[in-house]
PDB file of C-alpha atoms in Angstrom:
ATOM      1  CA  UNK A 930      -0.007   0.002  -0.004  1.00 51.00           C
ATOM      2  CA  UNK A 931       1.262   3.494  -0.829  1.00 57.00           C
ATOM      3  CA  UNK A 932       2.522   5.722   2.008  1.00 65.00           C
ATOM      4  CA  UNK A 933       0.695   8.678   0.463  1.00 72.00           C
ATOM      5  CA  UNK A 934      -1.879  10.218   2.818  1.00 70.00           C
ATOM      6  CA  UNK A 935      -4.196  10.391  -0.208  1.00 74.00           C
ATOM      7  CA  UNK A 936      -4.013   6.662  -1.028  1.00 81.00           C
ATOM      8  CA  UNK A 937      -7.254   4.707  -0.658  1.00 85.00           C
ATOM      9  CA  UNK A 938      -7.363   1.682   1.591  1.00 93.00           C
ATOM     10  CA  UNK A 939      -8.499  -1.631   0.082  1.00 95.00           C
ATOM     11  CA  UNK A 940     -12.007  -1.210   1.507  1.00 97.00           C
ATOM     12  CA  UNK A 941     -12.154   2.475   0.470  1.00 97.00           C
ATOM     13  CA  UNK A 942     -11.342   1.469  -3.127  1.00 96.00           C
ATOM     14  CA  UNK A 943     -14.037  -1.222  -3.182  1.00 97.00           C
ATOM     15  CA  UNK A 944     -16.575   1.171  -1.654  1.00 98.00           C
ATOM     16  CA  UNK A 945     -15.700   3.892  -4.164  1.00 97.00           C
ATOM     17  CA  UNK A 946     -16.116   1.498  -7.090  1.00 96.00           C
ATOM     18  CA  UNK A 947     -19.510   0.282  -5.847  1.00 98.00           C
ATOM     19  CA  UNK A 948     -20.781   3.827  -5.219  1.00 98.00           C
ATOM     20  CA  UNK A 949     -19.692   4.762  -8.750  1.00 96.00           C
ATOM     21  CA  UNK A 950     -21.662   1.799 -10.133  1.00 97.00           C
ATOM     22  CA  UNK A 951     -24.848   2.806  -8.287  1.00 98.00           C
ATOM     23  CA  UNK A 952     -24.566   6.371  -9.581  1.00 97.00           C
ATOM     24  CA  UNK A 953     -23.794   5.160 -13.126  1.00 96.00           C
ATOM     25  CA  UNK A 954     -26.931   3.028 -13.153  1.00 97.00           C
ATOM     26  CA  UNK A 955     -29.048   5.886 -11.771  1.00 97.00           C
ATOM     27  CA  UNK A 956     -27.884   8.052 -14.671  1.00 96.00           C
ATOM     28  CA  UNK A 957     -28.113   5.427 -17.388  1.00 95.00           C
ATOM     29  CA  UNK A 958     -31.308   3.412 -16.670  1.00 97.00           C
ATOM     30  CA  UNK A 959     -34.970   4.315 -16.173  1.00 96.00           C
ATOM     31  CA  UNK A 960     -36.287   1.596 -13.794  1.00 97.00           C
ATOM     32  CA  UNK A 961     -33.570   0.011 -11.630  1.00 98.00           C
ATOM     33  CA  UNK A 962     -34.357  -2.234  -8.673  1.00 98.00           C
ATOM     34  CA  UNK A 963     -32.220  -3.748  -5.908  1.00 98.00           C
ATOM     35  CA  UNK A 964     -32.590  -7.429  -5.007  1.00 97.00           C
ATOM     36  CA  UNK A 965     -32.814  -7.551  -1.223  1.00 97.00           C
ATOM     37  CA  UNK A 966     -33.062 -10.832   0.669  1.00 93.00           C
ATOM     38  CA  UNK A 967     -31.843  -9.739   4.108  1.00 95.00           C
ATOM     39  CA  UNK A 968     -28.582 -11.600   3.509  1.00 95.00           C
ATOM     40  CA  UNK A 969     -25.257  -9.911   4.252  1.00 96.00           C
ATOM     41  CA  UNK A 970     -24.372  -9.140   0.611  1.00 96.00           C
ATOM     42  CA  UNK A 971     -27.690  -7.436  -0.123  1.00 96.00           C
ATOM     43  CA  UNK A 972     -27.430  -5.629   3.194  1.00 97.00           C
ATOM     44  CA  UNK A 973     -24.020  -4.250   2.192  1.00 98.00           C
ATOM     45  CA  UNK A 974     -25.460  -3.301  -1.221  1.00 97.00           C
ATOM     46  CA  UNK A 975     -28.238  -1.321   0.408  1.00 98.00           C
ATOM     47  CA  UNK A 976     -25.745   0.383   2.724  1.00 98.00           C
ATOM     48  CA  UNK A 977     -23.659   1.409  -0.314  1.00 98.00           C
ATOM     49  CA  UNK A 978     -26.768   2.671  -2.131  1.00 98.00           C
ATOM     50  CA  UNK A 979     -27.697   4.777   0.901  1.00 98.00           C
ATOM     51  CA  UNK A 980     -24.188   6.260   0.850  1.00 98.00           C
ATOM     52  CA  UNK A 981     -24.248   6.831  -2.930  1.00 98.00           C
ATOM     53  CA  UNK A 982     -27.295   9.083  -2.815  1.00 98.00           C
ATOM     54  CA  UNK A 983     -27.198  10.590   0.702  1.00 97.00           C
ATOM     55  CA  UNK A 984     -28.721  12.791   1.928  1.00 96.00           C
ATOM     56  CA  UNK A 985     -31.385  11.987  -0.699  1.00 96.00           C
ATOM     57  CA  UNK A 986     -33.233   8.684  -0.350  1.00 95.00           C
ATOM     58  CA  UNK A 987     -32.308   5.647  -2.448  1.00 96.00           C
ATOM     59  CA  UNK A 988     -34.063   6.263  -5.792  1.00 96.00           C
ATOM     60  CA  UNK A 989     -34.775   2.542  -6.407  1.00 95.00           C
ATOM     61  CA  UNK A 990     -37.250   0.084  -4.871  1.00 98.00           C
ATOM     62  CA  UNK A 991     -36.227  -3.317  -3.462  1.00 98.00           C
ATOM     63  CA  UNK A 992     -37.273  -6.741  -4.706  1.00 98.00           C
ATOM     64  CA  UNK A 993     -37.349  -9.999  -2.732  1.00 97.00           C
ATOM     65  CA  UNK A 994     -38.319 -13.440  -3.968  1.00 96.00           C
ATOM     66  CA  UNK A 995     -39.857 -15.119  -0.920  1.00 95.00           C
ATOM     67  CA  UNK A 996     -39.606 -18.912  -1.199  1.00 94.00           C
ATOM     68  CA  UNK A 997     -41.996 -19.409   1.729  1.00 93.00           C
ATOM     69  CA  UNK A 998     -39.198 -21.265   3.489  1.00 92.00           C
ATOM     70  CA  UNK A 999     -37.090 -18.278   4.506  1.00 92.00           C
ATOM     71  CA  UNK A1000     -35.627 -17.924   7.991  1.00 93.00           C
ATOM     72  CA  UNK A1001     -38.087 -15.921  10.156  1.00 93.00           C
ATOM     73  CA  UNK A1002     -35.210 -13.895  11.657  1.00 94.00           C
ATOM     74  CA  UNK A1003     -34.177 -12.744   8.186  1.00 96.00           C
ATOM     75  CA  UNK A1004     -37.696 -11.751   7.119  1.00 96.00           C
ATOM     76  CA  UNK A1005     -38.105  -9.738  10.333  1.00 96.00           C
ATOM     77  CA  UNK A1006     -34.810  -7.976   9.608  1.00 97.00           C
ATOM     78  CA  UNK A1007     -35.895  -7.242   5.985  1.00 97.00           C
ATOM     79  CA  UNK A1008     -39.154  -5.641   7.057  1.00 97.00           C
ATOM     80  CA  UNK A1009     -37.476  -3.621   9.817  1.00 97.00           C
ATOM     81  CA  UNK A1010     -34.883  -2.153   7.409  1.00 97.00           C
ATOM     82  CA  UNK A1011     -37.493  -1.326   4.785  1.00 97.00           C
ATOM     83  CA  UNK A1012     -39.572   0.562   7.364  1.00 97.00           C
ATOM     84  CA  UNK A1013     -36.524   2.317   8.886  1.00 96.00           C
ATOM     85  CA  UNK A1014     -35.428   3.813   5.546  1.00 96.00           C
ATOM     86  CA  UNK A1015     -38.895   4.360   4.068  1.00 96.00           C
ATOM     87  CA  UNK A1016     -38.168   2.086   1.095  1.00 97.00           C
ATOM     88  CA  UNK A1017     -40.603   0.465  -1.308  1.00 97.00           C
ATOM     89  CA  UNK A1018     -40.427  -3.353  -1.316  1.00 98.00           C
ATOM     90  CA  UNK A1019     -41.735  -5.660  -4.049  1.00 98.00           C
ATOM     91  CA  UNK A1020     -42.178  -9.298  -2.989  1.00 98.00           C
ATOM     92  CA  UNK A1021     -42.645 -12.193  -5.416  1.00 97.00           C
ATOM     93  CA  UNK A1022     -43.973 -15.275  -3.597  1.00 97.00           C
ATOM     94  CA  UNK A1023     -43.029 -18.765  -4.817  1.00 96.00           C
ATOM     95  CA  UNK A1024     -46.074 -20.087  -2.922  1.00 96.00           C
ATOM     96  CA  UNK A1025     -48.416 -18.105  -5.229  1.00 97.00           C
ATOM     97  CA  UNK A1026     -47.011 -19.916  -8.253  1.00 96.00           C
ATOM     98  CA  UNK A1027     -47.373 -23.304  -6.569  1.00 96.00           C
ATOM     99  CA  UNK A1028     -50.983 -22.525  -5.609  1.00 96.00           C
ATOM    100  CA  UNK A1029     -51.739 -21.599  -9.249  1.00 95.00           C
ATOM    101  CA  UNK A1030     -50.158 -24.797 -10.542  1.00 96.00           C
ATOM    102  CA  UNK A1031     -47.437 -22.937 -12.424  1.00 95.00           C
ATOM    103  CA  UNK A1032     -44.711 -24.517 -10.269  1.00 95.00           C
ATOM    104  CA  UNK A1033     -44.552 -27.854  -8.472  1.00 94.00           C
ATOM    105  CA  UNK A1034     -42.916 -28.701  -5.183  1.00 91.00           C
ATOM    106  CA  UNK A1035     -39.697 -30.651  -5.587  1.00 88.00           C
ATOM    107  CA  UNK A1036     -39.433 -34.065  -3.889  1.00 83.00           C
ATOM    108  CA  UNK A1037     -36.544 -32.794  -1.767  1.00 79.00           C
ATOM    109  CA  UNK A1038     -38.556 -29.776  -0.541  1.00 79.00           C
ATOM    110  CA  UNK A1039     -36.000 -27.344  -1.949  1.00 84.00           C
ATOM    111  CA  UNK A1040     -37.509 -24.166  -3.354  1.00 88.00           C
ATOM    112  CA  UNK A1041     -34.370 -22.295  -4.366  1.00 84.00           C
ATOM    113  CA  UNK A1042     -34.565 -23.554  -7.982  1.00 85.00           C
ATOM    114  CA  UNK A1043     -38.223 -22.402  -8.051  1.00 92.00           C
ATOM    115  CA  UNK A1044     -37.288 -18.746  -7.584  1.00 92.00           C
ATOM    116  CA  UNK A1045     -36.415 -18.144 -11.215  1.00 93.00           C
ATOM    117  CA  UNK A1046     -39.955 -17.876 -12.632  1.00 95.00           C
ATOM    118  CA  UNK A1047     -41.294 -15.482  -9.957  1.00 96.00           C
ATOM    119  CA  UNK A1048     -38.148 -13.377 -10.308  1.00 96.00           C
ATOM    120  CA  UNK A1049     -38.207 -13.099 -14.068  1.00 95.00           C
ATOM    121  CA  UNK A1050     -41.961 -12.486 -14.239  1.00 96.00           C
ATOM    122  CA  UNK A1051     -41.712  -9.685 -11.677  1.00 96.00           C
ATOM    123  CA  UNK A1052     -38.881  -8.078 -13.635  1.00 96.00           C
ATOM    124  CA  UNK A1053     -40.960  -8.194 -16.816  1.00 95.00           C
ATOM    125  CA  UNK A1054     -44.192  -7.069 -15.141  1.00 96.00           C
ATOM    126  CA  UNK A1055     -42.557  -4.038 -13.484  1.00 97.00           C
ATOM    127  CA  UNK A1056     -40.411  -3.326 -16.579  1.00 96.00           C
ATOM    128  CA  UNK A1057     -37.225  -3.152 -14.513  1.00 97.00           C
ATOM    129  CA  UNK A1058     -34.302  -2.447 -16.847  1.00 97.00           C
ATOM    130  CA  UNK A1059     -31.447  -2.763 -14.334  1.00 97.00           C
ATOM    131  CA  UNK A1060     -31.486  -5.293 -11.466  1.00 97.00           C
ATOM    132  CA  UNK A1061     -28.808  -5.033  -8.766  1.00 97.00           C
ATOM    133  CA  UNK A1062     -27.624  -8.333  -7.309  1.00 95.00           C
ATOM    134  CA  UNK A1063     -25.158  -9.085  -4.527  1.00 93.00           C
ATOM    135  CA  UNK A1064     -23.255 -11.801  -6.409  1.00 91.00           C
ATOM    136  CA  UNK A1065     -19.459 -11.858  -5.980  1.00 93.00           C
ATOM    137  CA  UNK A1066     -16.927 -13.511  -8.253  1.00 90.00           C
ATOM    138  CA  UNK A1067     -15.285 -15.394  -5.362  1.00 87.00           C
ATOM    139  CA  UNK A1068     -18.511 -17.223  -4.489  1.00 84.00           C
ATOM    140  CA  UNK A1069     -18.737 -19.717  -7.308  1.00 76.00           C
ATOM    141  CA  UNK A1070     -17.226 -20.322 -10.763  1.00 77.00           C
ATOM    142  CA  UNK A1071     -20.319 -19.332 -12.801  1.00 78.00           C
ATOM    143  CA  UNK A1072     -20.493 -16.038 -10.938  1.00 78.00           C
ATOM    144  CA  UNK A1073     -16.782 -15.525 -11.637  1.00 81.00           C
ATOM    145  CA  UNK A1074     -17.647 -15.336 -15.359  1.00 80.00           C
ATOM    146  CA  UNK A1075     -20.087 -12.443 -14.966  1.00 85.00           C
ATOM    147  CA  UNK A1076     -19.282  -8.879 -15.929  1.00 90.00           C
ATOM    148  CA  UNK A1077     -20.357  -6.060 -13.583  1.00 94.00           C
ATOM    149  CA  UNK A1078     -23.041  -5.180 -16.179  1.00 95.00           C
ATOM    150  CA  UNK A1079     -24.456  -8.527 -17.373  1.00 92.00           C
ATOM    151  CA  UNK A1080     -27.001  -8.526 -20.180  1.00 93.00           C
ATOM    152  CA  UNK A1081     -30.158 -10.687 -19.997  1.00 93.00           C
ATOM    153  CA  UNK A1082     -32.384 -11.319 -23.019  1.00 92.00           C
ATOM    154  CA  UNK A1083     -36.158 -10.813 -23.202  1.00 89.00           C
ATOM    155  CA  UNK A1084     -36.603 -14.145 -21.364  1.00 88.00           C
ATOM    156  CA  UNK A1085     -34.137 -13.090 -18.613  1.00 88.00           C
ATOM    157  CA  UNK A1086     -31.670 -15.714 -19.832  1.00 89.00           C
ATOM    158  CA  UNK A1087     -27.919 -15.290 -19.630  1.00 88.00           C
ATOM    159  CA  UNK A1088     -25.611 -16.111 -22.509  1.00 87.00           C
ATOM    160  CA  UNK A1089     -21.941 -15.722 -21.479  1.00 83.00           C
ATOM    161  CA  UNK A1090     -20.974 -15.239 -25.145  1.00 83.00           C
ATOM    162  CA  UNK A1091     -23.068 -12.029 -25.332  1.00 84.00           C
ATOM    163  CA  UNK A1092     -21.181 -10.336 -22.522  1.00 83.00           C
ATOM    164  CA  UNK A1093     -19.481  -7.137 -23.508  1.00 83.00           C
ATOM    165  CA  UNK A1094     -15.902  -6.228 -22.626  1.00 84.00           C
ATOM    166  CA  UNK A1095     -15.519  -3.884 -19.651  1.00 85.00           C
ATOM    167  CA  UNK A1096     -12.418  -1.695 -19.950  1.00 84.00           C
ATOM    168  CA  UNK A1097     -11.382  -0.006 -16.730  1.00 81.00           C
ATOM    169  CA  UNK A1098     -14.708   1.326 -15.315  1.00 81.00           C
ATOM    170  CA  UNK A1099     -16.499   1.840 -18.620  1.00 88.00           C
ATOM    171  CA  UNK A1100     -19.764  -0.095 -18.338  1.00 91.00           C
ATOM    172  CA  UNK A1101     -21.996  -0.795 -21.309  1.00 89.00           C
ATOM    173  CA  UNK A1102     -25.690  -0.693 -20.384  1.00 91.00           C
ATOM    174  CA  UNK A1103     -27.036  -0.892 -23.924  1.00 90.00           C
ATOM    175  CA  UNK A1104     -29.996  -3.261 -24.227  1.00 92.00           C
ATOM    176  CA  UNK A1105     -32.939  -3.779 -26.557  1.00 92.00           C
ATOM    177  CA  UNK A1106     -36.602  -3.348 -25.475  1.00 92.00           C
ATOM    178  CA  UNK A1107     -37.580  -6.263 -23.211  1.00 92.00           C
ATOM    179  CA  UNK A1108     -33.978  -7.014 -22.264  1.00 94.00           C
ATOM    180  CA  UNK A1109     -32.463  -5.898 -18.985  1.00 95.00           C
ATOM    181  CA  UNK A1110     -29.067  -5.731 -17.290  1.00 96.00           C
ATOM    182  CA  UNK A1111     -28.062  -7.448 -14.060  1.00 95.00           C
ATOM    183  CA  UNK A1112     -25.647  -5.247 -12.118  1.00 97.00           C
ATOM    184  CA  UNK A1113     -23.171  -6.589  -9.568  1.00 96.00           C
ATOM    185  CA  UNK A1114     -21.525  -3.798  -7.500  1.00 97.00           C
ATOM    186  CA  UNK A1115     -19.801  -6.362  -5.254  1.00 97.00           C
ATOM    187  CA  UNK A1116     -18.229  -8.359  -8.080  1.00 95.00           C
ATOM    188  CA  UNK A1117     -14.680  -7.613  -6.959  1.00 95.00           C
ATOM    189  CA  UNK A1118     -15.324  -8.157  -3.244  1.00 96.00           C
ATOM    190  CA  UNK A1119     -14.479 -11.333  -1.339  1.00 95.00           C
ATOM    191  CA  UNK A1120     -16.404 -12.780   1.581  1.00 94.00           C
ATOM    192  CA  UNK A1121     -13.673 -11.482   3.881  1.00 95.00           C
ATOM    193  CA  UNK A1122     -13.974  -7.977   2.349  1.00 97.00           C
ATOM    194  CA  UNK A1123     -17.708  -8.010   3.044  1.00 97.00           C
ATOM    195  CA  UNK A1124     -17.208  -8.955   6.692  1.00 97.00           C
ATOM    196  CA  UNK A1125     -14.421  -6.401   7.205  1.00 97.00           C
ATOM    197  CA  UNK A1126     -16.614  -3.724   5.640  1.00 98.00           C
ATOM    198  CA  UNK A1127     -19.562  -4.683   7.864  1.00 98.00           C
ATOM    199  CA  UNK A1128     -17.295  -4.347  10.893  1.00 98.00           C
ATOM    200  CA  UNK A1129     -15.873  -0.997   9.747  1.00 97.00           C
ATOM    201  CA  UNK A1130     -19.281   0.489   8.967  1.00 98.00           C
ATOM    202  CA  UNK A1131     -20.962  -1.095  12.046  1.00 97.00           C
ATOM    203  CA  UNK A1132     -23.767  -2.520   9.901  1.00 98.00           C
ATOM    204  CA  UNK A1133     -26.437  -4.501  11.741  1.00 97.00           C
ATOM    205  CA  UNK A1134     -27.055  -8.090  10.560  1.00 97.00           C
ATOM    206  CA  UNK A1135     -29.671 -10.768  11.288  1.00 96.00           C
ATOM    207  CA  UNK A1136     -28.634 -12.703  14.409  1.00 95.00           C
ATOM    208  CA  UNK A1137     -28.291 -16.031  12.614  1.00 96.00           C
ATOM    209  CA  UNK A1138     -24.958 -14.888  11.167  1.00 97.00           C
ATOM    210  CA  UNK A1139     -23.486 -15.251  14.681  1.00 97.00           C
ATOM    211  CA  UNK A1140     -22.970 -18.411  16.728  1.00 97.00           C
ATOM    212  CA  UNK A1141     -26.036 -19.551  18.670  1.00 96.00           C
ATOM    213  CA  UNK A1142     -27.567 -22.771  19.965  1.00 96.00           C
ATOM    214  CA  UNK A1143     -29.932 -24.223  17.378  1.00 94.00           C
ATOM    215  CA  UNK A1144     -31.705 -27.494  16.714  1.00 94.00           C
ATOM    216  CA  UNK A1145     -30.355 -28.918  13.464  1.00 95.00           C
ATOM    217  CA  UNK A1146     -30.070 -32.270  11.755  1.00 94.00           C
ATOM    218  CA  UNK A1147     -27.561 -33.751   9.337  1.00 93.00           C
ATOM    219  CA  UNK A1148     -28.381 -34.230   5.646  1.00 90.00           C
ATOM    220  CA  UNK A1149     -25.661 -34.846   3.107  1.00 85.00           C
ATOM    221  CA  UNK A1150     -23.005 -33.576   5.486  1.00 87.00           C
ATOM    222  CA  UNK A1151     -24.810 -30.257   6.162  1.00 89.00           C
ATOM    223  CA  UNK A1152     -26.557 -29.039   9.301  1.00 93.00           C
ATOM    224  CA  UNK A1153     -30.094 -28.075   8.234  1.00 93.00           C
ATOM    225  CA  UNK A1154     -32.762 -26.435  10.364  1.00 91.00           C
ATOM    226  CA  UNK A1155     -36.101 -28.181  10.842  1.00 86.00           C
ATOM    227  CA  UNK A1156     -39.053 -26.314   9.414  1.00 81.00           C
ATOM    228  CA  UNK A1157     -42.287 -26.256   7.476  1.00 77.00           C
ATOM    229  CA  UNK A1158     -40.405 -27.243   4.308  1.00 79.00           C
ATOM    230  CA  UNK A1159     -40.374 -30.896   5.423  1.00 77.00           C
ATOM    231  CA  UNK A1160     -37.186 -31.686   7.285  1.00 80.00           C
ATOM    232  CA  UNK A1161     -36.143 -33.762   9.146  1.00 89.00           C
ATOM    233  CA  UNK A1162     -37.203 -37.013   7.515  1.00 87.00           C
ATOM    234  CA  UNK A1163     -37.281 -40.451   9.124  1.00 88.00           C
ATOM    235  CA  UNK A1164     -33.853 -41.375  10.413  1.00 89.00           C
ATOM    236  CA  UNK A1165     -32.621 -37.757  10.536  1.00 91.00           C
ATOM    237  CA  UNK A1166     -32.174 -37.026  14.233  1.00 93.00           C
ATOM    238  CA  UNK A1167     -32.370 -33.387  15.432  1.00 93.00           C
ATOM    239  CA  UNK A1168     -29.731 -32.232  17.898  1.00 94.00           C
ATOM    240  CA  UNK A1169     -28.785 -28.958  19.602  1.00 95.00           C
ATOM    241  CA  UNK A1170     -25.496 -27.511  18.309  1.00 96.00           C
ATOM    242  CA  UNK A1171     -23.584 -24.224  18.475  1.00 97.00           C
ATOM    243  CA  UNK A1172     -23.779 -23.011  14.867  1.00 96.00           C
ATOM    244  CA  UNK A1173     -23.961 -19.945  12.668  1.00 96.00           C
ATOM    245  CA  UNK A1174     -24.757 -19.244   9.003  1.00 95.00           C
ATOM    246  CA  UNK A1175     -22.277 -17.996   6.387  1.00 93.00           C
ATOM    247  CA  UNK A1176     -25.056 -17.381   3.865  1.00 90.00           C
ATOM    248  CA  UNK A1177     -28.845 -17.268   4.159  1.00 88.00           C
ATOM    249  CA  UNK A1178     -31.452 -18.498   1.703  1.00 84.00           C
ATOM    250  CA  UNK A1179     -34.119 -21.144   1.516  1.00 87.00           C
ATOM    251  CA  UNK A1180     -34.029 -23.188   4.764  1.00 89.00           C
ATOM    252  CA  UNK A1181     -34.243 -26.437   2.849  1.00 87.00           C
ATOM    253  CA  UNK A1182     -30.847 -26.063   1.215  1.00 86.00           C
ATOM    254  CA  UNK A1183     -28.906 -23.644   3.411  1.00 90.00           C
ATOM    255  CA  UNK A1184     -26.672 -25.307   5.952  1.00 91.00           C
ATOM    256  CA  UNK A1185     -25.241 -23.981   9.196  1.00 93.00           C
ATOM    257  CA  UNK A1186     -21.597 -24.440  10.223  1.00 92.00           C
ATOM    258  CA  UNK A1187     -20.271 -25.364  13.638  1.00 94.00           C
ATOM    259  CA  UNK A1188     -18.910 -22.161  15.133  1.00 95.00           C
ATOM    260  CA  UNK A1189     -18.130 -20.299  18.344  1.00 96.00           C
ATOM    261  CA  UNK A1190     -17.906 -16.920  16.559  1.00 97.00           C
ATOM    262  CA  UNK A1191     -20.277 -14.637  18.450  1.00 97.00           C
ATOM    263  CA  UNK A1192     -18.758 -11.275  17.442  1.00 97.00           C
ATOM    264  CA  UNK A1193     -17.741  -9.627  14.172  1.00 97.00           C
ATOM    265  CA  UNK A1194     -14.064  -9.929  15.096  1.00 96.00           C
ATOM    266  CA  UNK A1195     -14.451 -13.664  15.741  1.00 97.00           C
ATOM    267  CA  UNK A1196     -16.341 -14.175  12.457  1.00 96.00           C
ATOM    268  CA  UNK A1197     -13.619 -12.351  10.531  1.00 97.00           C
ATOM    269  CA  UNK A1198     -10.932 -14.530  12.123  1.00 96.00           C
ATOM    270  CA  UNK A1199     -12.979 -17.653  11.277  1.00 95.00           C
ATOM    271  CA  UNK A1200     -13.464 -16.619   7.631  1.00 93.00           C
ATOM    272  CA  UNK A1201      -9.799 -15.697   7.228  1.00 93.00           C
ATOM    273  CA  UNK A1202      -8.787 -19.204   8.346  1.00 91.00           C
ATOM    274  CA  UNK A1203     -11.430 -21.106   6.314  1.00 85.00           C
ATOM    275  CA  UNK A1204     -10.377 -23.031   3.199  1.00 78.00           C
ATOM    276  CA  UNK A1205     -13.957 -23.482   1.918  1.00 77.00           C
ATOM    277  CA  UNK A1206     -16.074 -20.916   0.069  1.00 74.00           C
ATOM    278  CA  UNK A1207     -19.338 -20.004   1.727  1.00 74.00           C
ATOM    279  CA  UNK A1208     -21.458 -21.634  -0.990  1.00 63.00           C
ATOM    280  CA  UNK A1209     -19.238 -24.705  -1.156  1.00 62.00           C
ATOM    281  CA  UNK A1210     -19.625 -25.165   2.580  1.00 60.00           C
ATOM    282  CA  UNK A1211     -23.297 -24.429   3.078  1.00 65.00           C
ATOM    283  CA  UNK A1212     -25.460 -24.571  -0.097  1.00 59.00           C
ATOM    284  CA  UNK A1213     -26.955 -27.890  -1.130  1.00 60.00           C
ATOM    285  CA  UNK A1214     -28.491 -26.370  -4.285  1.00 61.00           C
ATOM    286  CA  UNK A1215     -24.997 -25.755  -5.679  1.00 58.00           C
ATOM    287  CA  UNK A1216     -24.135 -29.430  -5.253  1.00 58.00           C
ATOM    288  CA  UNK A1217     -26.931 -30.767  -7.482  1.00 57.00           C
ATOM    289  CA  UNK A1218     -24.507 -30.898 -10.410  1.00 58.00           C
ATOM    290  CA  UNK A1219     -21.102 -29.621 -11.451  1.00 56.00           C
ATOM    291  CA  UNK A1220     -22.731 -26.749 -13.363  1.00 63.00           C
ATOM    292  CA  UNK A1221     -25.788 -26.195 -11.117  1.00 68.00           C
ATOM    293  CA  UNK A1222     -25.352 -22.454 -10.718  1.00 68.00           C
ATOM    294  CA  UNK A1223     -24.493 -21.810 -14.380  1.00 69.00           C
ATOM    295  CA  UNK A1224     -27.547 -23.784 -15.482  1.00 71.00           C
ATOM    296  CA  UNK A1225     -29.790 -21.717 -13.206  1.00 69.00           C
ATOM    297  CA  UNK A1226     -28.188 -18.450 -14.329  1.00 69.00           C
ATOM    298  CA  UNK A1227     -28.813 -19.332 -17.963  1.00 72.00           C
ATOM    299  CA  UNK A1228     -32.508 -19.791 -17.065  1.00 73.00           C
ATOM    300  CA  UNK A1229     -32.716 -16.391 -15.392  1.00 70.00           C
ATOM    301  CA  UNK A1230     -31.640 -17.004 -11.809  1.00 70.00           C
ATOM    302  CA  UNK A1231     -29.049 -14.740 -10.163  1.00 68.00           C
TER     303      UNK A1231
END
């Protein structure tokens, strides 16, 4: 790092890049929206958006795809933040599509793969032309292929061969009617960057990110939480363990990890020592096949 008093720290540089992206989208697109699940990445995105436009309010609404199997603590956090900042929240419910017969429950009870249709239909119905997502390149190999501005066709599908070069910080938001652009302000961040930034900015998180006693059961080497989605099944024995979550999503496919990290400093030390990515350690939906995430992204998922 330079000794110059004007040099940016690593986190300052990442923050500056993300703020620039939010302002670029505000100037270039007509109907942007921010995906907000109440997970740490979308929480950091919202914090950056608040900074980018302060003291004015964030000029975009939020969008959440509710699988019906979300963690109650995370939904409570989502609603509290929306009310605190006076934001507008769109919610697309997977359950509505199941009730109408458009989607069918999977035998394993996992609803993460069912999010794509509600997401893409909401984008089309509201005519959103830029959709912010919290994906990072360090999470998973398909996400590592994405540009910061990632074009989706009129069916919300992703074709890696249609991605445009991004030179320096020159982003190309050109798209035809019906198409839209997914925007990833955290592309260049790592999981450790996100946690260090949360600590520096003193950002509140849902409590499940920190170690706590919880009743879980083992399935496929992951500690899952019992719930209305159908687990545990016969032979899967619940037990109380000290765990926390590295990522949050549908309860049916998001695993907890054994942990004693009860503070931000302890979480950062734990992440710095880990040799597993957060999705590799805790997301069953990414283990369905070698190209599970890329297949879902091609269909319109984030």
